[in-house]
XYZ file of N, CA and C in Angstrom:
273
model
N 16.141 5.797 18.905
C 16.778 4.745 18.166
C 16.018 3.438 18.341
N 15.525 3.186 19.532
C 14.773 1.962 19.792
C 13.499 1.925 18.961
N 12.866 3.089 18.783
C 11.642 3.144 17.982
C 11.933 2.796 16.523
N 13.050 3.281 15.997
C 13.433 2.970 14.613
C 13.713 1.482 14.447
N 14.372 0.895 15.416
C 14.657 -0.542 15.355
C 13.369 -1.346 15.417
N 12.455 -0.926 16.255
C 11.166 -1.606 16.370
C 10.378 -1.498 15.067
N 10.400 -0.318 14.456
C 9.710 -0.121 13.169
C 10.321 -1.014 12.094
N 11.626 -1.118 12.074
C 12.305 -1.963 11.084
C 11.912 -3.428 11.273
N 11.863 -3.889 12.499
C 11.460 -5.271 12.781
C 10.023 -5.517 12.344
N 9.157 -4.559 12.634
C 7.748 -4.694 12.251
C 7.606 -4.722 10.734
N 8.427 -3.954 10.034
C 8.383 -3.941 8.571
C 8.762 -5.299 8.003
N 9.765 -5.920 8.577
C 10.192 -7.250 8.127
C 9.076 -8.262 8.376
N 8.468 -8.207 9.548
C 7.360 -9.114 9.856
C 6.198 -8.886 8.897
N 5.889 -7.635 8.623
C 4.806 -7.305 7.703
C 5.116 -7.812 6.300
N 6.335 -7.643 5.858
C 6.735 -8.121 4.532
C 6.601 -9.634 4.438
N 6.978 -10.336 5.487
C 6.830 -11.803 5.498
C 5.360 -12.211 5.406
N 4.518 -11.512 6.125
C 3.092 -11.806 6.096
C 2.521 -11.587 4.698
N 2.854 -10.469 4.100
C 2.383 -10.178 2.745
C 2.925 -11.220 1.771
N 4.192 -11.540 1.886
C 4.816 -12.519 0.989
C 4.095 -13.858 1.049
N 3.609 -14.232 2.218
C 2.933 -15.518 2.365
C 1.587 -15.557 1.664
N 1.056 -14.395 1.300
C -0.247 -14.341 0.638
C -0.133 -13.998 -0.843
N 1.080 -13.905 -1.355
C 1.267 -13.461 -2.731
C 0.976 -14.603 -3.693
N -0.280 -14.644 -4.086
C -0.728 -15.560 -5.123
C -2.000 -14.953 -5.694
N -2.269 -15.168 -6.957
C -3.447 -14.544 -7.580
C -4.727 -14.821 -6.787
N -5.467 -13.761 -6.539
C -6.737 -13.887 -5.841
C -6.633 -14.105 -4.346
N -5.445 -14.014 -3.811
C -5.241 -14.303 -2.388
C -6.112 -13.427 -1.488
N -6.333 -12.206 -1.905
C -7.108 -11.290 -1.069
C -8.561 -11.219 -1.511
N -8.931 -12.065 -2.470
C -10.301 -12.168 -2.954
C -10.864 -10.799 -3.306
N -12.025 -10.457 -2.757
C -12.643 -9.174 -3.114
C -12.535 -8.142 -1.991
N -11.538 -8.330 -1.135
C -11.323 -7.330 -0.082
C -10.852 -6.024 -0.729
N -11.439 -4.905 -0.339
C -11.003 -3.637 -0.931
C -9.586 -3.284 -0.477
N -8.753 -2.899 -1.431
C -7.351 -2.579 -1.158
C -6.975 -1.317 -1.919
N -6.345 -0.392 -1.226
C -5.758 0.777 -1.873
C -4.279 0.791 -1.510
N -3.423 0.789 -2.517
C -1.981 0.905 -2.316
C -1.595 2.299 -2.803
N -0.960 3.061 -1.937
C -0.549 4.427 -2.276
C 0.969 4.459 -2.401
N 1.433 4.918 -3.554
C 2.869 5.049 -3.807
C 3.222 6.529 -3.883
N 4.370 6.878 -3.341
C 4.859 8.243 -3.485
C 5.303 8.465 -4.930
N 5.167 9.675 -5.407
C 5.617 10.017 -6.756
C 7.135 9.881 -6.839
N 7.626 9.679 -8.041
C 9.066 9.649 -8.256
C 9.730 8.324 -7.948
N 8.948 7.292 -7.687
C 9.520 5.978 -7.398
C 10.049 5.354 -8.692
N 11.055 4.518 -8.607
C 11.527 3.806 -9.793
C 10.407 2.923 -10.364
N 10.459 2.673 -11.643
C 9.447 1.875 -12.328
C 9.234 0.530 -11.640
N 10.327 -0.103 -11.209
C 10.228 -1.416 -10.581
C 9.413 -1.362 -9.288
N 9.583 -0.297 -8.545
C 8.848 -0.141 -7.283
C 7.364 0.035 -7.574
N 7.045 0.880 -8.558
C 5.641 1.096 -8.906
C 4.999 -0.192 -9.421
N 5.741 -0.962 -10.191
C 5.223 -2.242 -10.679
C 4.955 -3.188 -9.506
N 5.872 -3.207 -8.543
C 5.675 -4.055 -7.362
C 4.425 -3.629 -6.600
N 4.239 -2.337 -6.432
C 3.059 -1.840 -5.715
C 1.784 -2.201 -6.476
N 1.816 -2.108 -7.796
C 0.650 -2.471 -8.609
C 0.351 -3.962 -8.475
N 1.392 -4.783 -8.448
C 1.196 -6.227 -8.277
C 0.607 -6.529 -6.897
N 1.064 -5.797 -5.907
C 0.537 -5.983 -4.561
C -0.953 -5.646 -4.529
N -1.316 -4.525 -5.122
C -2.729 -4.138 -5.163
C -3.559 -5.174 -5.910
N -2.998 -5.735 -6.960
C -3.733 -6.679 -7.809
C -4.040 -8.007 -7.121
N -3.580 -8.207 -5.915
C -3.936 -9.418 -5.180
C -5.417 -9.421 -4.815
N -6.060 -8.274 -4.923
C -7.489 -8.161 -4.672
C -8.198 -7.849 -5.981
N -9.412 -8.349 -6.109
C -10.212 -8.012 -7.286
C -10.831 -6.625 -7.157
N -10.721 -6.025 -5.976
C -11.250 -4.673 -5.730
C -10.099 -3.770 -5.315
N -9.172 -3.606 -6.207
C -7.946 -2.875 -5.890
C -7.898 -1.514 -6.551
N -7.078 -0.669 -5.973
C -6.759 0.619 -6.572
C -5.321 0.944 -6.210
N -4.535 1.282 -7.217
C -3.160 1.725 -6.990
C -3.135 3.209 -7.292
N -2.793 3.995 -6.289
C -2.783 5.451 -6.401
C -1.349 5.940 -6.301
N -0.962 6.801 -7.221
C 0.356 7.430 -7.132
C 0.140 8.859 -6.652
N 0.662 9.148 -5.478
C 0.507 10.465 -4.858
C 1.274 11.521 -5.646
N 0.915 12.757 -5.428
C 1.643 13.874 -6.036
C 2.944 14.156 -5.291
N 2.991 13.792 -4.033
C 4.162 14.074 -3.204
C 5.243 13.015 -3.401
N 6.482 13.436 -3.255
C 7.600 12.498 -3.290
C 8.019 12.090 -1.878
N 7.329 12.613 -0.872
C 7.633 12.271 0.518
C 7.473 10.773 0.740
N 8.420 10.171 1.432
C 8.310 8.746 1.774
C 7.070 8.515 2.635
N 6.830 9.419 3.544
C 5.657 9.330 4.410
C 4.523 10.114 3.759
N 3.807 9.451 2.871
C 2.750 10.105 2.099
C 1.712 10.721 3.024
N 1.465 10.105 4.156
C 0.464 10.630 5.081
C 0.841 12.004 5.628
N 2.117 12.373 5.563
C 2.525 13.732 5.936
C 2.376 14.677 4.748
N 2.785 14.233 3.582
C 2.764 15.087 2.394
C 1.384 15.290 1.801
N 0.535 14.261 1.888
C -0.823 14.342 1.342
C -1.797 13.618 2.272
N -2.005 14.160 3.448
C -2.848 13.456 4.418
C -4.265 13.183 3.921
N -4.836 14.096 3.167
C -6.221 13.888 2.723
C -6.330 12.709 1.766
N -5.303 12.479 0.961
C -5.284 11.325 0.062
C -5.387 10.031 0.863
N -4.645 9.963 1.948
C -4.654 8.772 2.797
C -5.990 8.648 3.524
N -6.502 9.725 4.058
C -7.797 9.703 4.746
C -8.884 9.209 3.796
N -8.898 9.737 2.578
C -9.913 9.326 1.604
C -9.789 7.846 1.261
N -8.571 7.355 1.118
C -8.361 5.939 0.809
C -8.847 5.057 1.960
N -8.537 5.447 3.175
C -8.973 4.670 4.343
C -10.505 4.650 4.403
N -11.125 5.773 4.140
C -12.584 5.835 4.161
C -13.209 4.946 3.089
N -12.606 4.944 1.892
C -13.125 4.096 0.807
C -13.017 2.620 1.187
N -11.893 2.240 1.731
C -11.698 0.840 2.115
C -12.648 0.471 3.272
N -12.731 1.329 4.271
C -13.565 1.040 5.441
C -15.040 0.928 5.064
N -15.471 1.736 4.126
C -16.871 1.687 3.727
C -17.155 0.554 2.760
N -16.089 0.048 2.143
C -16.258 -1.008 1.153
C -16.844 -0.488 -0.134
N -16.975 0.832 -0.249
C -17.632 1.428 -1.409
C -16.696 1.651 -2.577
N -15.438 1.554 -2.347
C -14.485 1.938 -3.378
C -14.193 0.806 -4.336
N -13.483 1.179 -5.326
C -12.742 0.280 -6.160
C -13.583 -0.469 -7.072
């Protein structure tokens, strides 16, 4: 239970940090991949696309899995995205 509470607190802190940078071009040309689980409501997908668009080198990927934890449902998708971002070669 303590781990879940800690994760929830970290999510709120992360959301605040992201919110503070939400302005066009805020992330400049940093490579960004936002991965959304399939089956999300249109509003959620639009929000994820807007988040990705904070960078000029963005990619919004919609996974095939509906799992909330995409890294469990499609681990290779996440590994490939991390590699693209880390190499700076993507997007």
